Amino acid sequence: MINKTDAQVINIGNYILNGANNLQSIKFDVEKINIGDCSFSSANKLQTIEINSKSSIKIEKESFSNNNNLQTVSLIGNTIHLGNKCFYKSFYIYLNGRYGSNWVTIKSESKLEFDSNCFNESNLQTINIYGEEIIVK
């Protein structure tokens, strides 16, 4: 579990936790966060991502790709940018012999930008998007 609430700005480098096989949840409550390329990809047990930012959330390409046990994602911030294939091949639908549900909620107070293929080939069932300006490339 990563739970960080006392930092103002967090910059997570490329591939920093790629393949972190025991990581189950991520929670950040910060002023600003930048998550690099493939930084949490292939974290096989990752189920929950919660990021709250007073300023901006920037998630680069394939940051959370290939996480097939992912169940819930909550992104709340002033401006949010989701890079190319950031949730590529993610989200579970059948786990431990049963079907389950999964969802994403994204709330932006101003600008929300999606690069191409953000949820490409994922098993995402529900997505809730809120924002003043929403850009999909």
PDB file of C-alpha atoms in Angstrom:
ATOM      1  CA  MET A   1       0.000   0.000   0.000  1.00  0.00           C
ATOM      2  CA  ILE A   2       1.193   3.491  -0.827  1.00  0.00           C
ATOM      3  CA  ASN A   3      -0.506   6.196   1.239  1.00  0.00           C
ATOM      4  CA  LYS A   4       1.032   9.646   0.969  1.00  0.00           C
ATOM      5  CA  THR A   5      -0.766  12.703   2.306  1.00  0.00           C
ATOM      6  CA  ASP A   6       1.828  15.168   3.604  1.00  0.00           C
ATOM      7  CA  ALA A   7       3.729  16.127   0.435  1.00  0.00           C
ATOM      8  CA  GLN A   8       2.977  19.173  -1.685  1.00  0.00           C
ATOM      9  CA  VAL A   9       4.348  17.886  -5.010  1.00  0.00           C
ATOM     10  CA  ILE A  10       5.076  14.285  -5.988  1.00  0.00           C
ATOM     11  CA  ASN A  11       6.985  13.301  -9.120  1.00  0.00           C
ATOM     12  CA  ILE A  12       7.109   9.565  -9.770  1.00  0.00           C
ATOM     13  CA  GLY A  13       9.675   8.531 -12.370  1.00  0.00           C
ATOM     14  CA  ASN A  14       9.300   6.223 -15.334  1.00  0.00           C
ATOM     15  CA  TYR A  15       9.094   2.472 -14.532  1.00  0.00           C
ATOM     16  CA  ILE A  16       9.691   3.160 -10.811  1.00  0.00           C
ATOM     17  CA  LEU A  17       7.209   0.512  -9.551  1.00  0.00           C
ATOM     18  CA  ASN A  18       6.714  -1.416 -12.765  1.00  0.00           C
ATOM     19  CA  GLY A  19       5.884  -5.020 -11.880  1.00  0.00           C
ATOM     20  CA  ALA A  20       5.422  -4.319  -8.138  1.00  0.00           C
ATOM     21  CA  ASN A  21       3.658  -7.633  -7.597  1.00  0.00           C
ATOM     22  CA  ASN A  22       2.503  -7.099  -3.991  1.00  0.00           C
ATOM     23  CA  LEU A  23       1.169  -3.558  -4.336  1.00  0.00           C
ATOM     24  CA  GLN A  24      -2.602  -3.570  -3.706  1.00  0.00           C
ATOM     25  CA  SER A  25      -3.610   0.078  -3.297  1.00  0.00           C
ATOM     26  CA  ILE A  26      -2.382   3.581  -4.007  1.00  0.00           C
ATOM     27  CA  LYS A  27      -3.642   6.724  -2.279  1.00  0.00           C
ATOM     28  CA  PHE A  28      -2.272  10.237  -2.754  1.00  0.00           C
ATOM     29  CA  ASP A  29      -3.712  13.433  -1.291  1.00  0.00           C
ATOM     30  CA  VAL A  30      -1.377  16.167  -2.550  1.00  0.00           C
ATOM     31  CA  GLU A  31      -1.143  19.584  -4.166  1.00  0.00           C
ATOM     32  CA  LYS A  32       0.286  18.286  -7.469  1.00  0.00           C
ATOM     33  CA  ILE A  33       1.300  14.858  -8.822  1.00  0.00           C
ATOM     34  CA  ASN A  34       3.129  13.715 -11.959  1.00  0.00           C
ATOM     35  CA  ILE A  35       3.271   9.978 -12.663  1.00  0.00           C
ATOM     36  CA  GLY A  36       5.805   8.863 -15.290  1.00  0.00           C
ATOM     37  CA  ASP A  37       5.623   6.329 -18.095  1.00  0.00           C
ATOM     38  CA  CYS A  38       4.806   2.748 -17.040  1.00  0.00           C
ATOM     39  CA  SER A  39       5.459   3.643 -13.401  1.00  0.00           C
ATOM     40  CA  PHE A  40       2.800   1.271 -11.986  1.00  0.00           C
ATOM     41  CA  SER A  41       2.263  -1.027 -14.964  1.00  0.00           C
ATOM     42  CA  SER A  42       2.012  -4.784 -14.442  1.00  0.00           C
ATOM     43  CA  ALA A  43       1.433  -4.469 -10.683  1.00  0.00           C
ATOM     44  CA  ASN A  44      -0.519  -7.717 -10.659  1.00  0.00           C
ATOM     45  CA  LYS A  45      -2.334  -7.268  -7.318  1.00  0.00           C
ATOM     46  CA  LEU A  46      -3.162  -3.570  -7.664  1.00  0.00           C
ATOM     47  CA  GLN A  47      -6.896  -3.113  -6.990  1.00  0.00           C
ATOM     48  CA  THR A  48      -7.469   0.505  -5.922  1.00  0.00           C
ATOM     49  CA  ILE A  49      -6.118   3.886  -7.035  1.00  0.00           C
ATOM     50  CA  GLU A  50      -7.224   7.099  -5.298  1.00  0.00           C
ATOM     51  CA  ILE A  51      -5.588  10.406  -6.192  1.00  0.00           C
ATOM     52  CA  ASN A  52      -6.826  13.727  -4.815  1.00  0.00           C
ATOM     53  CA  SER A  53      -5.028  16.884  -5.916  1.00  0.00           C
ATOM     54  CA  LYS A  54      -5.729  20.544  -5.242  1.00  0.00           C
ATOM     55  CA  SER A  55      -3.876  21.506  -8.414  1.00  0.00           C
ATOM     56  CA  SER A  56      -3.009  18.982 -11.110  1.00  0.00           C
ATOM     57  CA  ILE A  57      -2.794  15.286 -11.852  1.00  0.00           C
ATOM     58  CA  LYS A  58      -0.652  14.222 -14.797  1.00  0.00           C
ATOM     59  CA  ILE A  59      -0.514  10.530 -15.641  1.00  0.00           C
ATOM     60  CA  GLU A  60       1.851   9.670 -18.489  1.00  0.00           C
ATOM     61  CA  LYS A  61       1.634   6.884 -21.060  1.00  0.00           C
ATOM     62  CA  GLU A  62       0.907   3.350 -19.887  1.00  0.00           C
ATOM     63  CA  SER A  63       1.341   4.360 -16.218  1.00  0.00           C
ATOM     64  CA  PHE A  64      -1.271   1.869 -15.013  1.00  0.00           C
ATOM     65  CA  SER A  65      -1.333  -0.512 -17.968  1.00  0.00           C
ATOM     66  CA  ASN A  66      -1.614  -4.292 -17.665  1.00  0.00           C
ATOM     67  CA  ASN A  67      -3.200  -4.232 -14.210  1.00  0.00           C
ATOM     68  CA  ASN A  68      -5.873  -6.862 -14.676  1.00  0.00           C
ATOM     69  CA  ASN A  69      -6.953  -6.928 -11.007  1.00  0.00           C
ATOM     70  CA  LEU A  70      -7.756  -3.226 -10.896  1.00  0.00           C
ATOM     71  CA  GLN A  71     -11.247  -2.555  -9.500  1.00  0.00           C
ATOM     72  CA  THR A  72     -11.637   1.125  -8.599  1.00  0.00           C
ATOM     73  CA  VAL A  73      -9.992   4.357  -9.686  1.00  0.00           C
ATOM     74  CA  SER A  74     -10.816   7.805  -8.327  1.00  0.00           C
ATOM     75  CA  LEU A  75      -9.032  10.864  -9.741  1.00  0.00           C
ATOM     76  CA  ILE A  76     -10.048  14.273  -8.364  1.00  0.00           C
ATOM     77  CA  GLY A  77      -8.203  17.478  -9.205  1.00  0.00           C
ATOM     78  CA  ASN A  78      -8.297  20.915 -10.746  1.00  0.00           C
ATOM     79  CA  THR A  79      -6.650  19.846 -14.024  1.00  0.00           C
ATOM     80  CA  ILE A  80      -6.187  16.229 -15.034  1.00  0.00           C
ATOM     81  CA  HIS A  81      -4.194  14.827 -17.949  1.00  0.00           C
ATOM     82  CA  LEU A  82      -4.332  11.118 -18.834  1.00  0.00           C
ATOM     83  CA  GLY A  83      -1.591   9.977 -21.201  1.00  0.00           C
ATOM     84  CA  ASN A  84      -1.710   7.523 -24.074  1.00  0.00           C
ATOM     85  CA  LYS A  85      -2.809   4.011 -23.016  1.00  0.00           C
ATOM     86  CA  CYS A  86      -2.575   4.925 -19.314  1.00  0.00           C
ATOM     87  CA  PHE A  87      -5.026   2.118 -18.360  1.00  0.00           C
ATOM     88  CA  TYR A  88      -4.324  -0.165 -21.341  1.00  0.00           C
ATOM     89  CA  LYS A  89      -5.373  -3.798 -20.713  1.00  0.00           C
ATOM     90  CA  SER A  90      -6.465  -3.079 -17.146  1.00  0.00           C
ATOM     91  CA  PHE A  91      -9.471  -3.787 -14.888  1.00  0.00           C
ATOM     92  CA  TYR A  92     -10.712  -7.158 -13.807  1.00  0.00           C
ATOM     93  CA  ILE A  93     -13.989  -8.738 -14.716  1.00  0.00           C
ATOM     94  CA  TYR A  94     -13.469 -12.315 -13.496  1.00  0.00           C
ATOM     95  CA  LEU A  95     -11.479 -12.885 -10.323  1.00  0.00           C
ATOM     96  CA  ASN A  96     -11.215 -15.813  -7.925  1.00  0.00           C
ATOM     97  CA  GLY A  97     -13.956 -17.751  -9.684  1.00  0.00           C
ATOM     98  CA  ARG A  98     -16.510 -14.936  -9.774  1.00  0.00           C
ATOM     99  CA  TYR A  99     -17.492 -11.965 -11.865  1.00  0.00           C
ATOM    100  CA  GLY A 100     -17.167  -8.554 -10.307  1.00  0.00           C
ATOM    101  CA  SER A 101     -17.631  -4.895 -11.094  1.00  0.00           C
ATOM    102  CA  ASN A 102     -15.143  -2.138 -11.673  1.00  0.00           C
ATOM    103  CA  TRP A 103     -15.402   1.611 -12.117  1.00  0.00           C
ATOM    104  CA  VAL A 104     -13.533   4.853 -12.702  1.00  0.00           C
ATOM    105  CA  THR A 105     -14.554   8.299 -11.471  1.00  0.00           C
ATOM    106  CA  ILE A 106     -12.715  11.336 -12.800  1.00  0.00           C
ATOM    107  CA  LYS A 107     -13.617  14.815 -11.493  1.00  0.00           C
ATOM    108  CA  SER A 108     -11.915  17.937 -12.775  1.00  0.00           C
ATOM    109  CA  GLU A 109     -12.742  21.423 -11.590  1.00  0.00           C
ATOM    110  CA  SER A 110     -11.495  22.884 -14.867  1.00  0.00           C
ATOM    111  CA  LYS A 111      -9.706  20.956 -17.650  1.00  0.00           C
ATOM    112  CA  LEU A 112      -9.680  17.203 -18.235  1.00  0.00           C
ATOM    113  CA  GLU A 113      -7.606  15.873 -21.128  1.00  0.00           C
ATOM    114  CA  PHE A 114      -7.501  12.310 -22.459  1.00  0.00           C
ATOM    115  CA  ASP A 115      -4.768  11.255 -24.870  1.00  0.00           C
ATOM    116  CA  SER A 116      -5.500   8.451 -27.318  1.00  0.00           C
ATOM    117  CA  ASN A 117      -6.380   4.927 -26.228  1.00  0.00           C
ATOM    118  CA  CYS A 118      -6.525   5.662 -22.474  1.00  0.00           C
ATOM    119  CA  PHE A 119      -8.732   2.643 -21.773  1.00  0.00           C
ATOM    120  CA  ASN A 120      -7.917   0.612 -24.884  1.00  0.00           C
ATOM    121  CA  GLU A 121      -8.459  -3.158 -24.506  1.00  0.00           C
ATOM    122  CA  SER A 122      -9.527  -2.777 -20.879  1.00  0.00           C
ATOM    123  CA  ASN A 123     -12.401  -4.557 -19.143  1.00  0.00           C
ATOM    124  CA  LEU A 124     -13.754  -1.298 -17.748  1.00  0.00           C
ATOM    125  CA  GLN A 125     -17.466  -1.476 -16.950  1.00  0.00           C
ATOM    126  CA  THR A 126     -18.354   2.017 -15.658  1.00  0.00           C
ATOM    127  CA  ILE A 127     -16.727   5.411 -16.077  1.00  0.00           C
ATOM    128  CA  ASN A 128     -18.001   8.645 -14.545  1.00  0.00           C
ATOM    129  CA  ILE A 129     -16.475  11.855 -15.932  1.00  0.00           C
ATOM    130  CA  TYR A 130     -17.060  15.359 -14.581  1.00  0.00           C
ATOM    131  CA  GLY A 131     -15.339  18.535 -15.780  1.00  0.00           C
ATOM    132  CA  GLU A 132     -15.730  22.063 -17.083  1.00  0.00           C
ATOM    133  CA  GLU A 133     -13.675  21.391 -20.229  1.00  0.00           C
ATOM    134  CA  ILE A 134     -13.146  17.843 -21.484  1.00  0.00           C
ATOM    135  CA  ILE A 135     -10.734  17.151 -24.347  1.00  0.00           C
ATOM    136  CA  VAL A 136     -10.475  13.703 -25.943  1.00  0.00           C
ATOM    137  CA  LYS A 137      -7.715  13.189 -28.512  1.00  0.00           C
TER     138      LYS A 137
END
